[in-house]
PDB file of C-alpha atoms in Angstrom:
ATOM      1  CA  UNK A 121      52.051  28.828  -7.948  1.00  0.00           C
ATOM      2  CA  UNK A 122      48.691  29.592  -6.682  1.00  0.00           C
ATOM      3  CA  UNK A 123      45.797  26.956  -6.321  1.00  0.00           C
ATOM      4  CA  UNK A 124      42.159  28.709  -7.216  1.00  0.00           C
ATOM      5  CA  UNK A 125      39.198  27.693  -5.563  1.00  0.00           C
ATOM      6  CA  UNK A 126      36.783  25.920  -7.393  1.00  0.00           C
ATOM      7  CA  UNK A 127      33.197  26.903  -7.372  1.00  0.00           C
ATOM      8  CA  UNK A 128      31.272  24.750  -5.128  1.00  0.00           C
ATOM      9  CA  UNK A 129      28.873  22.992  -7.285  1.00  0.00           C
ATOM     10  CA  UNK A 130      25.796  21.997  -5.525  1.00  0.00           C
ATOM     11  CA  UNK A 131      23.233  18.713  -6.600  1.00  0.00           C
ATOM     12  CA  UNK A 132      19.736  18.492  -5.806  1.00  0.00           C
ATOM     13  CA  UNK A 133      18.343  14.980  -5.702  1.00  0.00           C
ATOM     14  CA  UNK A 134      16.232  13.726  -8.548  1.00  0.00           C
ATOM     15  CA  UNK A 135      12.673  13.870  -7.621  1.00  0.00           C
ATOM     16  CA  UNK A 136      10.710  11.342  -9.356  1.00  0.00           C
ATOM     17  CA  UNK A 137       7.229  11.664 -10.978  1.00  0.00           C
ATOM     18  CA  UNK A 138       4.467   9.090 -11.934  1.00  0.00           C
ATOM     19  CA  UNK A 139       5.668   9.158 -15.415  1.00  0.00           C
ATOM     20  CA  UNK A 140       9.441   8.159 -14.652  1.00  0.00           C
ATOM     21  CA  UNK A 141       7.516   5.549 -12.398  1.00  0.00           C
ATOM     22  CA  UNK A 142       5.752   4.284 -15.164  1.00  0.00           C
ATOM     23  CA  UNK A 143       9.339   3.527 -17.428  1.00  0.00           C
ATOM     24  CA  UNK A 144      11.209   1.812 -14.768  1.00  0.00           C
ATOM     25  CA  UNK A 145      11.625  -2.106 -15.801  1.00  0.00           C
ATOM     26  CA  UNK A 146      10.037  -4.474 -13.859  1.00  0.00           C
ATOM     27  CA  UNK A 147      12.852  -6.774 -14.176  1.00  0.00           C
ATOM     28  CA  UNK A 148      16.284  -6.529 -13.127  1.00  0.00           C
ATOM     29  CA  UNK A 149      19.873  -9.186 -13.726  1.00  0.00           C
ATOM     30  CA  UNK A 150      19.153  -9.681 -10.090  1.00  0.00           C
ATOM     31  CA  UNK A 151      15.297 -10.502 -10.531  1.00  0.00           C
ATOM     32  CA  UNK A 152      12.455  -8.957 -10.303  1.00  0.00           C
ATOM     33  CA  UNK A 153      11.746  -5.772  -8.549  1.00  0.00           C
ATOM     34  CA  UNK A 154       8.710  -3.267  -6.955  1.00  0.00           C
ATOM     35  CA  UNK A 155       9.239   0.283  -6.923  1.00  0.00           C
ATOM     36  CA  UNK A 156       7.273   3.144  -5.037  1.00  0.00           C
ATOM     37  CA  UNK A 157       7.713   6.697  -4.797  1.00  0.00           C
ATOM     38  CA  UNK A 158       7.717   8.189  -1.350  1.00  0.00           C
ATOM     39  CA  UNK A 159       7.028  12.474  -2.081  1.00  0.00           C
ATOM     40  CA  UNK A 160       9.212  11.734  -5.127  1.00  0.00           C
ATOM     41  CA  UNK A 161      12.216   9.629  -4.159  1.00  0.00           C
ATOM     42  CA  UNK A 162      12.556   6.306  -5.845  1.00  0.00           C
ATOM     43  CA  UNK A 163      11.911   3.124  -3.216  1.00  0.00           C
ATOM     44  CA  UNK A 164      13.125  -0.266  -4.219  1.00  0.00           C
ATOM     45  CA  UNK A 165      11.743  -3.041  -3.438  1.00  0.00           C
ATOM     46  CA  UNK A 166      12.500  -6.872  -3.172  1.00  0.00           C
ATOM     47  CA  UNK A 167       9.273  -8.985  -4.145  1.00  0.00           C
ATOM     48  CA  UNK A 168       7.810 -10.360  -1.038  1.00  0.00           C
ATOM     49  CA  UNK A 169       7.493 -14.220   0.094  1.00  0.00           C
ATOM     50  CA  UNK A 170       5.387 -17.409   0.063  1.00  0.00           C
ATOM     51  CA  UNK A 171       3.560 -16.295   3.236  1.00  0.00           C
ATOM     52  CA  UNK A 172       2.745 -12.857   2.274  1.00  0.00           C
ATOM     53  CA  UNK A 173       1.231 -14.130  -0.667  1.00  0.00           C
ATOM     54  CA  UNK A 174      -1.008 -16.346   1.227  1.00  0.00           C
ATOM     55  CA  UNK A 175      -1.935 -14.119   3.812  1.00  0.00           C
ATOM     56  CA  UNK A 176      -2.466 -11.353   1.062  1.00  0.00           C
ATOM     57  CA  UNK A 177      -4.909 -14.053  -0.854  1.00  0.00           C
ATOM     58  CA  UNK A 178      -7.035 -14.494   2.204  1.00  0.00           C
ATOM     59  CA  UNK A 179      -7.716 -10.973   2.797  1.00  0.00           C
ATOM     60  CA  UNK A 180      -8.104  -9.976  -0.439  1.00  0.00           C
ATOM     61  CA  UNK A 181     -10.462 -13.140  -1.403  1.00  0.00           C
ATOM     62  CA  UNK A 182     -12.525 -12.188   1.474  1.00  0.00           C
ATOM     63  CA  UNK A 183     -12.833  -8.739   0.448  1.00  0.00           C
ATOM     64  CA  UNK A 184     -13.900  -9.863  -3.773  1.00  0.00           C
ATOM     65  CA  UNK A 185     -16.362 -12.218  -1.938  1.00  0.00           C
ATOM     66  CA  UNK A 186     -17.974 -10.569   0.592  1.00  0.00           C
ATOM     67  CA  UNK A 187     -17.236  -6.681  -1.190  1.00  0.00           C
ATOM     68  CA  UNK A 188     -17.602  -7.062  -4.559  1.00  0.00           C
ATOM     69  CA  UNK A 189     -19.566  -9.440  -5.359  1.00  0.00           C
ATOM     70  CA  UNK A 190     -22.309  -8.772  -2.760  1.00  0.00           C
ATOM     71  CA  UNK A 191     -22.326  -5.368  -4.266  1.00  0.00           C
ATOM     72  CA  UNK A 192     -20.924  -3.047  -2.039  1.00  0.00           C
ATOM     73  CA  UNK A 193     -17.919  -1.602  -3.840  1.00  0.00           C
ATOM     74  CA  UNK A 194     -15.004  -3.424  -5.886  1.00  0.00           C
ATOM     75  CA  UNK A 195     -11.756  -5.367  -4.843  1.00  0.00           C
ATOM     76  CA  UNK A 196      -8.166  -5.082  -6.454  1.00  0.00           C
ATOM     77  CA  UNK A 197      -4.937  -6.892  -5.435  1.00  0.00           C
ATOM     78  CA  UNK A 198      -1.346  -7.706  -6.234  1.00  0.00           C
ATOM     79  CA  UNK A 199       0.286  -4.026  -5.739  1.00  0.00           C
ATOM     80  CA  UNK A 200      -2.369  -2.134  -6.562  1.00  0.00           C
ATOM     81  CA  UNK A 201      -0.144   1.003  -7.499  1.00  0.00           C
ATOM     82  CA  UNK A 202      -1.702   3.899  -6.054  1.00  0.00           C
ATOM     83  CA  UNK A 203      -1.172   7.951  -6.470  1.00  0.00           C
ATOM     84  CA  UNK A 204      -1.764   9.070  -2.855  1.00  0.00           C
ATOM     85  CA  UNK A 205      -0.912  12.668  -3.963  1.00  0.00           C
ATOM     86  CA  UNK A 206       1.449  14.543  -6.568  1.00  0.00           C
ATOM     87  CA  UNK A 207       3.713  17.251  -6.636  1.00  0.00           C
ATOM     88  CA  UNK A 208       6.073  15.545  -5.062  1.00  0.00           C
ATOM     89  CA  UNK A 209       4.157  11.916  -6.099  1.00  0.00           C
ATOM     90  CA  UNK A 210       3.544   9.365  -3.653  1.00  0.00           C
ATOM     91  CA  UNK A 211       2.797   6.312  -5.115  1.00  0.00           C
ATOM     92  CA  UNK A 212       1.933   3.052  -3.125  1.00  0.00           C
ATOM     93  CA  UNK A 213       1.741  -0.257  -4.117  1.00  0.00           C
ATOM     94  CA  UNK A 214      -1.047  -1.586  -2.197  1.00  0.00           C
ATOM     95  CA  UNK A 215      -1.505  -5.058  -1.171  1.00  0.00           C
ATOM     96  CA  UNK A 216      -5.062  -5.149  -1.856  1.00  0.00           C
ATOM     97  CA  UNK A 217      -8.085  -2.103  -1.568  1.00  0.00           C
ATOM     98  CA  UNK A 218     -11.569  -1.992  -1.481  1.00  0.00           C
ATOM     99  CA  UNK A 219     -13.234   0.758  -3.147  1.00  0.00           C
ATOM    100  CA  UNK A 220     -17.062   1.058  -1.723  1.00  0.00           C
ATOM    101  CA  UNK A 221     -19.837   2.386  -4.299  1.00  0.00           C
ATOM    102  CA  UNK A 222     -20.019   5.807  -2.992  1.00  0.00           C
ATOM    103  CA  UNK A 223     -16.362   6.001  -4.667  1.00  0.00           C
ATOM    104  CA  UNK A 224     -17.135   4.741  -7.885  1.00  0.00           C
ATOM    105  CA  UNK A 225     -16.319   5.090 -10.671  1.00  0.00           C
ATOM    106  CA  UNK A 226     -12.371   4.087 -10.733  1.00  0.00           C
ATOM    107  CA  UNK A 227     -10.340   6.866 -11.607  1.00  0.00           C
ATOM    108  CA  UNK A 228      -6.738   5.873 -13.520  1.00  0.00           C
ATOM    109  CA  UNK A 229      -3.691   7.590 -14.426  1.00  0.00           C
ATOM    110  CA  UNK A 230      -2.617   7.615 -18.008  1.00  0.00           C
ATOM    111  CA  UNK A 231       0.013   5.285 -16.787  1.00  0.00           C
ATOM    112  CA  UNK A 232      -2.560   2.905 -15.351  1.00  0.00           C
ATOM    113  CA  UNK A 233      -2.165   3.904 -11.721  1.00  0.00           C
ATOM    114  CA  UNK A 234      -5.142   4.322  -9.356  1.00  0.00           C
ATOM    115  CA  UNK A 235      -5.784   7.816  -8.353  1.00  0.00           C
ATOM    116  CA  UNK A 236      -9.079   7.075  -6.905  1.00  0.00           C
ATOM    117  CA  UNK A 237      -8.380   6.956  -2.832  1.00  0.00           C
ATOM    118  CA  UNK A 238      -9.565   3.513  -2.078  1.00  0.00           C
ATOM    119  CA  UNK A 239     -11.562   3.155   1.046  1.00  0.00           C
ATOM    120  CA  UNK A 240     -10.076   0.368   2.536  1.00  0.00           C
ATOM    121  CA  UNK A 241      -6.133  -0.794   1.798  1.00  0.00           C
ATOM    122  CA  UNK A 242      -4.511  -3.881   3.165  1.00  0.00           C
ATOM    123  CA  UNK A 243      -0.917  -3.945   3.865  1.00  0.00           C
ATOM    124  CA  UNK A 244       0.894  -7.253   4.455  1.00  0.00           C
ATOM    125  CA  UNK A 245       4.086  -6.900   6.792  1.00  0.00           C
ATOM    126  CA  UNK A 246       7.063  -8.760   4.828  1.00  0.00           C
ATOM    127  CA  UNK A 247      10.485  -9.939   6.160  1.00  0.00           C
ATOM    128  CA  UNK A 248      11.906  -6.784   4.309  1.00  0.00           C
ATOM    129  CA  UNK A 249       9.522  -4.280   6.109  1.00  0.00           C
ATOM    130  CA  UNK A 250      10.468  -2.010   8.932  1.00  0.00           C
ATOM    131  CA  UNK A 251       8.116  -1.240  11.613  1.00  0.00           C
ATOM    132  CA  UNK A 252       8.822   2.771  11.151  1.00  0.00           C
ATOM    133  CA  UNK A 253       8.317   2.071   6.968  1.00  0.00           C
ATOM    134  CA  UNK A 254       4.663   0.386   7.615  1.00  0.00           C
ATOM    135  CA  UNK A 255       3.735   3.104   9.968  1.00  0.00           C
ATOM    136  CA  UNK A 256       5.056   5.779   7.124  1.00  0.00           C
ATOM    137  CA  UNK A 257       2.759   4.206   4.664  1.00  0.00           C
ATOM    138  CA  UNK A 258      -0.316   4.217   7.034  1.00  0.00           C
ATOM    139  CA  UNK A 259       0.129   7.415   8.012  1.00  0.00           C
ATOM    140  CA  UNK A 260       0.313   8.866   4.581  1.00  0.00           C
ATOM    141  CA  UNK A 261      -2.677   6.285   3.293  1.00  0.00           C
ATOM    142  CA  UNK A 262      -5.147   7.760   5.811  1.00  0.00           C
ATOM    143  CA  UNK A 263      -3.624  11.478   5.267  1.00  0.00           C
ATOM    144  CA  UNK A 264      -5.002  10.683   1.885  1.00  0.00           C
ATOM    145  CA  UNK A 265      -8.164   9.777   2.509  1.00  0.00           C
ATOM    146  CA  UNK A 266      -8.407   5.893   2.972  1.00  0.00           C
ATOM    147  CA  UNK A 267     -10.847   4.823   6.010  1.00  0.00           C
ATOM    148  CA  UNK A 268      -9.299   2.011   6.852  1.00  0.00           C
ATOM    149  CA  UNK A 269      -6.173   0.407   6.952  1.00  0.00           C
ATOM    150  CA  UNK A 270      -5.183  -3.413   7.652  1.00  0.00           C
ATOM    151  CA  UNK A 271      -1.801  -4.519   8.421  1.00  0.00           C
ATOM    152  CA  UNK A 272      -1.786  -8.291   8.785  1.00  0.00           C
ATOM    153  CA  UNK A 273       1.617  -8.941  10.188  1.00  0.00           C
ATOM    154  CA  UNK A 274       2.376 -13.078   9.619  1.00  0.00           C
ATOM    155  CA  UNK A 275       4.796 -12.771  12.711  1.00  0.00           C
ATOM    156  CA  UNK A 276       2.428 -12.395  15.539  1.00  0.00           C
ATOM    157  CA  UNK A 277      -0.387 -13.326  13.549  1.00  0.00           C
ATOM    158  CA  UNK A 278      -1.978 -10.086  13.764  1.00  0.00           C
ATOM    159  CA  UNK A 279      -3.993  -7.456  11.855  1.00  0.00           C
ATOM    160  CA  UNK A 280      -4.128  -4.238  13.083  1.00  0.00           C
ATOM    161  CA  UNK A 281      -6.547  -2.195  11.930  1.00  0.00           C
ATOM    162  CA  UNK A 282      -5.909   2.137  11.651  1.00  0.00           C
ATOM    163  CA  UNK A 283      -8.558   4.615  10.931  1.00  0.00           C
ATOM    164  CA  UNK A 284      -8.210   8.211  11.355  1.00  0.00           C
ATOM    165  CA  UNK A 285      -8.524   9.849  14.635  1.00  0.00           C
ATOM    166  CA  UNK A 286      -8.659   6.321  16.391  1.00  0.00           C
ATOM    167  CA  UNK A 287      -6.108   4.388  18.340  1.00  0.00           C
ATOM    168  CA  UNK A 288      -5.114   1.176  16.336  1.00  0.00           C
ATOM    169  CA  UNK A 289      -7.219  -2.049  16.962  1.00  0.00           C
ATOM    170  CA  UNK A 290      -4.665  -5.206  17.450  1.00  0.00           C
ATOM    171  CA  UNK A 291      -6.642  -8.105  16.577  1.00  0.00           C
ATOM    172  CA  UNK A 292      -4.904 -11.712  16.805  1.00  0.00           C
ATOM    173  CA  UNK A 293      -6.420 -15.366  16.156  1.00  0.00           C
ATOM    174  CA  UNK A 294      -9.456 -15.643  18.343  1.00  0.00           C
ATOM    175  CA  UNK A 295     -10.506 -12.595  17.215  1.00  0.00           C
ATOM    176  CA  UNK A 296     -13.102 -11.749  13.972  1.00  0.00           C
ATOM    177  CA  UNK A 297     -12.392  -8.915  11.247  1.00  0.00           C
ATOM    178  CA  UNK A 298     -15.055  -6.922  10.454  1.00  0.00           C
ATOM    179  CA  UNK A 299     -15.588  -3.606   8.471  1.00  0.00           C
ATOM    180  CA  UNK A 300     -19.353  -2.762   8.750  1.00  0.00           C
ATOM    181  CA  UNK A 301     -19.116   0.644   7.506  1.00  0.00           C
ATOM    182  CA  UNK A 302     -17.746  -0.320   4.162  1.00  0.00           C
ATOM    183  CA  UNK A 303     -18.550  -4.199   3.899  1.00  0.00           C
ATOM    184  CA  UNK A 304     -22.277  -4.268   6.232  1.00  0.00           C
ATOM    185  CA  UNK A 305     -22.016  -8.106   7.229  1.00  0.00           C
ATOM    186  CA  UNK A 306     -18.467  -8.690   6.690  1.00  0.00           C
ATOM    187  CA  UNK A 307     -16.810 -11.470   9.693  1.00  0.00           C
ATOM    188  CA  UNK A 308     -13.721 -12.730   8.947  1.00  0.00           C
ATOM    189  CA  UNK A 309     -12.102 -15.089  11.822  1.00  0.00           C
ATOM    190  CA  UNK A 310      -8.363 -13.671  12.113  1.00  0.00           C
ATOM    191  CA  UNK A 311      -7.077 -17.092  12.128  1.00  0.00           C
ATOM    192  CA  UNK A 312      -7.993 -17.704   8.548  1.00  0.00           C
ATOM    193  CA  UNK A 313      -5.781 -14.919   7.562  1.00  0.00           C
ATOM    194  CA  UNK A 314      -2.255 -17.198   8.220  1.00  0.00           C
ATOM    195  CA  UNK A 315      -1.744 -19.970   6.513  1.00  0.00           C
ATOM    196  CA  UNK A 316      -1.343 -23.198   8.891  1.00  0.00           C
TER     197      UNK A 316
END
């Protein structure tokens, strides 16, 4: 008896698009669930804590207030879903941006998504996060455009703040937050980011 050698049948992974994005439930047996898309592969995420939520109301109150409603641009927050680039799609779910006048109007995807590059994004660092995953996601946020990056780590109490072609500025609770290039006038003590 002779055996015959099977072809070899080779599998490509499934690269996923804003559309397939766009279908995924929100809500799974286990609870609910955040998804990104990192150059087309699918990225699951578990919904983040109590204090990410308070740090992430802070920043993002501070940037309404002092952004949007002062007139210099307009605030979004709550996983601002964001189409970094396509083909493969990289989408983000921001924490909160700022989007300054001079990149107005709002561009969105038929699927809702932002494709206009925001000029400021804030990341919050959650208990799931890995220091090499936040650095991915800055990296590819200011490959795309974005000024300025904040990510306000709870831990140490932190924000670091990333713009292209600059070493990262590590500012902790004495210090004050300021963006005058975007926000002219914005001070925001560090401190008041972390709740109690």
């Amino acid at each position: 008896m002779t055996i015959t050698e099977q072809p070899r049948l080779y599998s490509r992974e499934r690269l996923y698009t804003v559309a397939d994005l766009a279908e995924l439930p929100s809500e799974l047996p286990s609870g609910p669930v955040v998804y990104e898309l990192e150059n087309g592969r699918l990225l699951t995420m578990s919904p983040p804590g109590d204090e990410h939520g308070a740090v992430e109301l802070r920043l993002a109150g501070a940037l309404l207030y002092e952004g949007e409603y002062r007139g210099h641009g307009q605030a979004r927050c709550g996983e601002v879903s964001i189409i970094l680039w396509r083909n493969p799609d990289r989408v983000v779910g921001a924490n909160a941006v700022f989007i300054a006048n001079g990149s107005l109007p709002v561009q969105r995807s038929r699927e809702g998504y932002l494709e206009t590059i925001p000029d400021l994004v804030l990341e919050v660092v959650s208990k799931y996060d890995s220091g090499a995953q936040i650095q991915r996601k800055v990296e590819d946020y200011l490959t795309a455009g974005v000024k300025v990056v904040w990510v306000a780590d709870p831990g140490p109490r932190t924000i670091t703040v990333h713009r292209p072609g600059v070493e990262p500025q590590v500012l902790a609770e004495p210090d004050v937050l300021t963006v005058e290039e975007l926000i002219p006038g914005f001070r925001f003590p560090v401190q008041q980011a972390f709740p109690g």
